[in-house]
């Protein structure tokens, strides 16, 4: 059985000092590096937005970060500008062992759709190609770690479970944003989808 470690968005903007800092975001780096040795395949994801992305509050007149809006694909949290392509904030945390990665999947490039999941954009149908990559590498079991537990890890884990993978989320190697109960909702949603929370 081939197992993949999927490392979600361990980027400077999600670490302390970053534009959308997740509390303790940098604390997961050493543990993730250590875990890489136990997997056949390691995949990193990178949130990678163009300037003026529609998920940024700054792209909507009169809106502030963390307010909600209705997008054609459903409700969308508005974020501070973050992970803009090619900027230091979009780079991986300097301590992350990126040389071990078999593949890097970038997401959130379409200016009009946000993309929390490593598999699909938030319309839940436009694929990133990760499913094809995993299948053609013969992978049926995935473990997920990274940032943030309640957004990108959550959406990626639920999509992976729906796609038929056996999914484990290592909570100790994730950190959450936790907006208005989003962490509790994400944990129950992942459990319902059959994700193992370890
Ligand atoms: C993420 C909010 C916006 C994440 C990405 O990686 O969890 N959250 N973009
Ligand atoms: Zn983003």
CSV table of C-alpha atoms and ligand atoms in Angstrom, one decimal:
chain,number,residue,atom,x,y,z
A,1,UNK,CA,0.0,0.0,0.0
A,2,UNK,CA,1.4,3.3,-1.0
A,3,UNK,CA,1.0,6.2,1.5
A,4,UNK,CA,1.3,9.9,0.8
A,5,UNK,CA,1.9,12.7,3.2
A,6,UNK,CA,0.1,15.9,2.1
A,7,UNK,CA,1.5,19.0,3.7
A,8,UNK,CA,-1.0,21.8,3.4
A,9,UNK,CA,0.0,25.5,3.0
A,10,UNK,CA,3.0,25.7,5.4
A,11,UNK,CA,3.7,29.2,4.0
A,12,UNK,CA,5.0,32.4,5.6
A,13,UNK,CA,1.6,34.2,5.4
A,14,UNK,CA,0.0,31.6,7.6
A,15,UNK,CA,2.8,31.7,10.2
A,16,UNK,CA,3.3,34.3,13.0
A,17,UNK,CA,4.2,37.6,11.4
A,18,UNK,CA,2.3,36.7,8.2
A,19,UNK,CA,-0.7,38.4,6.5
A,20,UNK,CA,-3.1,35.7,7.7
A,21,UNK,CA,-1.2,34.4,10.6
A,22,UNK,CA,-2.5,31.2,12.2
A,23,UNK,CA,-1.7,31.0,15.9
A,24,UNK,CA,1.3,28.6,16.4
A,25,UNK,CA,1.5,28.0,12.6
A,26,UNK,CA,5.3,27.7,12.7
A,27,UNK,CA,5.1,25.1,15.6
A,28,UNK,CA,4.2,22.3,13.1
A,29,UNK,CA,7.3,22.6,10.9
A,30,UNK,CA,9.8,20.4,12.8
A,31,UNK,CA,7.2,17.6,13.4
A,32,UNK,CA,6.2,17.6,9.7
A,33,UNK,CA,9.8,17.4,8.5
A,34,UNK,CA,10.3,14.4,10.9
A,35,UNK,CA,7.2,12.7,9.6
A,36,UNK,CA,8.2,12.9,5.9
A,37,UNK,CA,10.7,10.0,6.3
A,38,UNK,CA,7.8,7.6,7.0
A,39,UNK,CA,6.0,8.2,3.7
A,40,UNK,CA,6.6,6.9,0.2
A,41,UNK,CA,5.4,10.1,-1.4
A,42,UNK,CA,5.4,13.7,0.0
A,43,UNK,CA,3.2,16.4,-1.6
A,44,UNK,CA,3.2,20.0,-0.6
A,45,UNK,CA,0.4,22.5,-1.4
A,46,UNK,CA,0.8,26.2,-1.8
A,47,UNK,CA,-1.9,28.8,-1.7
A,48,UNK,CA,-1.0,30.9,-4.7
A,49,UNK,CA,-3.3,33.8,-5.4
A,50,UNK,CA,-3.0,36.5,-8.2
A,51,UNK,CA,-3.1,40.1,-7.0
A,52,UNK,CA,-6.7,41.3,-6.5
A,53,UNK,CA,-8.0,37.8,-5.9
A,54,UNK,CA,-11.8,37.7,-5.2
A,55,UNK,CA,-11.3,36.2,-1.8
A,56,UNK,CA,-9.5,39.3,-0.6
A,57,UNK,CA,-11.6,41.9,1.3
A,58,UNK,CA,-9.6,44.6,-0.5
A,59,UNK,CA,-11.2,43.5,-3.8
A,60,UNK,CA,-14.7,44.4,-2.5
A,61,UNK,CA,-15.6,48.0,-1.8
A,62,UNK,CA,-16.7,48.6,1.8
A,63,UNK,CA,-15.8,45.1,3.0
A,64,UNK,CA,-13.4,44.3,5.8
A,65,UNK,CA,-11.4,41.1,6.4
A,66,UNK,CA,-13.3,38.2,8.0
A,67,UNK,CA,-16.7,39.5,6.7
A,68,UNK,CA,-18.7,37.1,4.6
A,69,UNK,CA,-20.1,37.6,1.1
A,70,UNK,CA,-22.2,35.5,-1.3
A,71,UNK,CA,-20.3,34.2,-4.3
A,72,UNK,CA,-21.8,32.3,-7.3
A,73,UNK,CA,-20.4,29.1,-5.7
A,74,UNK,CA,-21.7,29.9,-2.2
A,75,UNK,CA,-20.7,31.9,0.9
A,76,UNK,CA,-17.1,33.1,1.0
A,77,UNK,CA,-15.1,34.5,3.9
A,78,UNK,CA,-13.2,37.6,2.9
A,79,UNK,CA,-9.5,37.4,3.8
A,80,UNK,CA,-6.7,39.9,4.2
A,81,UNK,CA,-4.5,39.9,1.1
A,82,UNK,CA,-2.3,36.8,1.4
A,83,UNK,CA,-0.1,34.3,-0.5
A,84,UNK,CA,0.2,36.5,-3.5
A,85,UNK,CA,2.2,34.7,-6.2
A,86,UNK,CA,5.9,35.2,-6.0
A,87,UNK,CA,5.9,37.2,-2.8
A,88,UNK,CA,7.8,36.3,0.4
A,89,UNK,CA,4.4,35.6,2.1
A,90,UNK,CA,3.6,32.9,-0.4
A,91,UNK,CA,6.9,31.2,0.1
A,92,UNK,CA,7.1,28.0,2.2
A,93,UNK,CA,8.3,28.5,5.8
A,94,UNK,CA,12.1,28.5,5.6
A,95,UNK,CA,12.4,25.6,8.0
A,96,UNK,CA,10.1,23.3,5.9
A,97,UNK,CA,12.0,20.4,4.2
A,98,UNK,CA,10.8,21.2,0.7
A,99,UNK,CA,13.6,19.2,-1.1
A,100,UNK,CA,11.9,16.0,-0.1
A,101,UNK,CA,8.7,16.8,-2.0
A,102,UNK,CA,7.6,14.7,-5.0
A,103,UNK,CA,5.2,17.3,-6.1
A,104,UNK,CA,4.0,20.8,-5.3
A,105,UNK,CA,0.3,21.6,-6.0
A,106,UNK,CA,-0.6,25.2,-6.3
A,107,UNK,CA,-4.2,26.4,-5.8
A,108,UNK,CA,-6.3,29.6,-5.7
A,109,UNK,CA,-4.9,30.9,-9.0
A,110,UNK,CA,-8.3,31.5,-10.6
A,111,UNK,CA,-9.1,35.1,-9.6
A,112,UNK,CA,-12.8,34.5,-9.4
A,113,UNK,CA,-12.9,31.3,-7.3
A,114,UNK,CA,-11.2,30.6,-3.9
A,115,UNK,CA,-9.7,27.2,-3.5
A,116,UNK,CA,-9.4,25.7,0.0
A,117,UNK,CA,-9.1,22.1,-1.0
A,118,UNK,CA,-6.0,20.6,-2.6
A,119,UNK,CA,-8.3,18.7,-4.9
A,120,UNK,CA,-11.0,21.1,-6.2
A,121,UNK,CA,-11.6,24.8,-6.3
A,122,UNK,CA,-14.5,26.1,-4.1
A,123,UNK,CA,-17.0,25.4,-6.9
A,124,UNK,CA,-16.3,21.7,-5.8
A,125,UNK,CA,-15.8,20.7,-9.5
A,126,UNK,CA,-12.7,22.3,-11.0
A,127,UNK,CA,-9.9,19.9,-10.3
A,128,UNK,CA,-6.3,20.8,-9.3
A,129,UNK,CA,-5.0,17.5,-10.8
A,130,UNK,CA,-4.0,16.1,-7.4
A,131,UNK,CA,-6.5,13.2,-7.6
A,132,UNK,CA,-4.9,12.1,-10.9
A,133,UNK,CA,-1.4,12.4,-9.5
A,134,UNK,CA,-2.2,10.3,-6.5
A,135,UNK,CA,-4.1,7.6,-8.5
A,136,UNK,CA,-1.4,7.2,-11.1
A,137,UNK,CA,1.2,6.9,-8.3
A,138,UNK,CA,-0.9,4.1,-6.8
A,139,UNK,CA,-1.7,5.9,-3.6
A,140,UNK,CA,-4.8,4.9,-1.6
A,141,UNK,CA,-3.9,6.3,1.9
A,142,UNK,CA,-3.2,9.9,2.7
A,143,UNK,CA,-2.1,11.7,5.9
A,144,UNK,CA,-2.7,15.4,6.0
A,145,UNK,CA,-0.9,18.0,8.1
A,146,UNK,CA,-0.5,21.8,7.9
A,147,UNK,CA,-2.5,25.0,7.9
A,148,UNK,CA,-5.2,25.8,8.6
A,149,UNK,CA,-7.1,22.9,10.2
A,150,UNK,CA,-10.5,24.4,9.7
A,151,UNK,CA,-10.1,25.6,6.1
A,152,UNK,CA,-7.6,24.1,3.7
A,153,UNK,CA,-6.8,21.0,5.8
A,154,UNK,CA,-10.6,20.4,6.4
A,155,UNK,CA,-11.7,20.9,2.8
A,156,UNK,CA,-8.8,18.8,1.5
A,157,UNK,CA,-9.4,15.9,3.9
A,158,UNK,CA,-13.2,15.8,3.3
A,159,UNK,CA,-12.6,15.8,-0.5
A,160,UNK,CA,-10.0,13.1,-0.2
A,161,UNK,CA,-12.4,10.9,1.8
A,162,UNK,CA,-15.2,11.5,-0.8
A,163,UNK,CA,-12.8,10.5,-3.5
A,164,UNK,CA,-12.3,7.2,-1.8
A,165,UNK,CA,-8.9,7.7,-0.1
A,166,UNK,CA,-8.3,6.5,3.5
A,167,UNK,CA,-7.6,9.8,5.2
A,168,UNK,CA,-5.9,10.6,8.5
A,169,UNK,CA,-5.4,14.2,9.8
A,170,UNK,CA,-2.7,14.6,12.4
A,171,UNK,CA,-4.2,17.3,14.6
A,172,UNK,CA,-1.0,17.8,16.5
A,173,UNK,CA,0.7,18.8,13.2
A,174,UNK,CA,-2.1,21.3,12.2
A,175,UNK,CA,-3.1,24.7,13.5
A,176,UNK,CA,-6.5,26.4,13.1
A,177,UNK,CA,-7.8,29.9,12.3
A,178,UNK,CA,-11.0,29.3,14.3
A,179,UNK,CA,-13.5,31.9,13.0
A,180,UNK,CA,-16.9,31.8,14.8
A,181,UNK,CA,-16.7,28.1,15.6
A,182,UNK,CA,-15.2,27.1,12.4
A,183,UNK,CA,-12.8,24.6,14.1
A,184,UNK,CA,-15.6,22.7,15.9
A,185,UNK,CA,-17.6,22.6,12.6
A,186,UNK,CA,-14.6,21.4,10.7
A,187,UNK,CA,-13.8,18.6,13.2
A,188,UNK,CA,-17.4,17.3,13.1
A,189,UNK,CA,-17.5,17.6,9.3
A,190,UNK,CA,-14.3,15.6,8.9
A,191,UNK,CA,-15.5,12.9,11.3
A,192,UNK,CA,-18.8,12.6,9.4
A,193,UNK,CA,-16.9,12.2,6.2
A,194,UNK,CA,-15.0,9.3,7.7
A,195,UNK,CA,-11.6,11.1,8.2
A,196,UNK,CA,-9.6,9.7,11.1
A,197,UNK,CA,-8.5,12.5,13.5
A,198,UNK,CA,-5.3,11.4,15.1
B,1,LIG,C1,-6.4,29.2,3.8
B,1,LIG,C2,-7.8,30.9,4.1
B,1,LIG,C3,-7.5,31.5,2.9
B,1,LIG,C4,-5.8,28.0,4.3
B,1,LIG,C5,-6.1,29.7,2.5
B,1,LIG,O1,-4.7,27.6,3.9
B,1,LIG,O2,-6.4,27.4,5.3
B,1,LIG,N1,-7.3,29.8,4.5
B,1,LIG,N2,-6.7,30.8,2.1
B,2,LIG,ZN1,-6.0,31.8,0.3
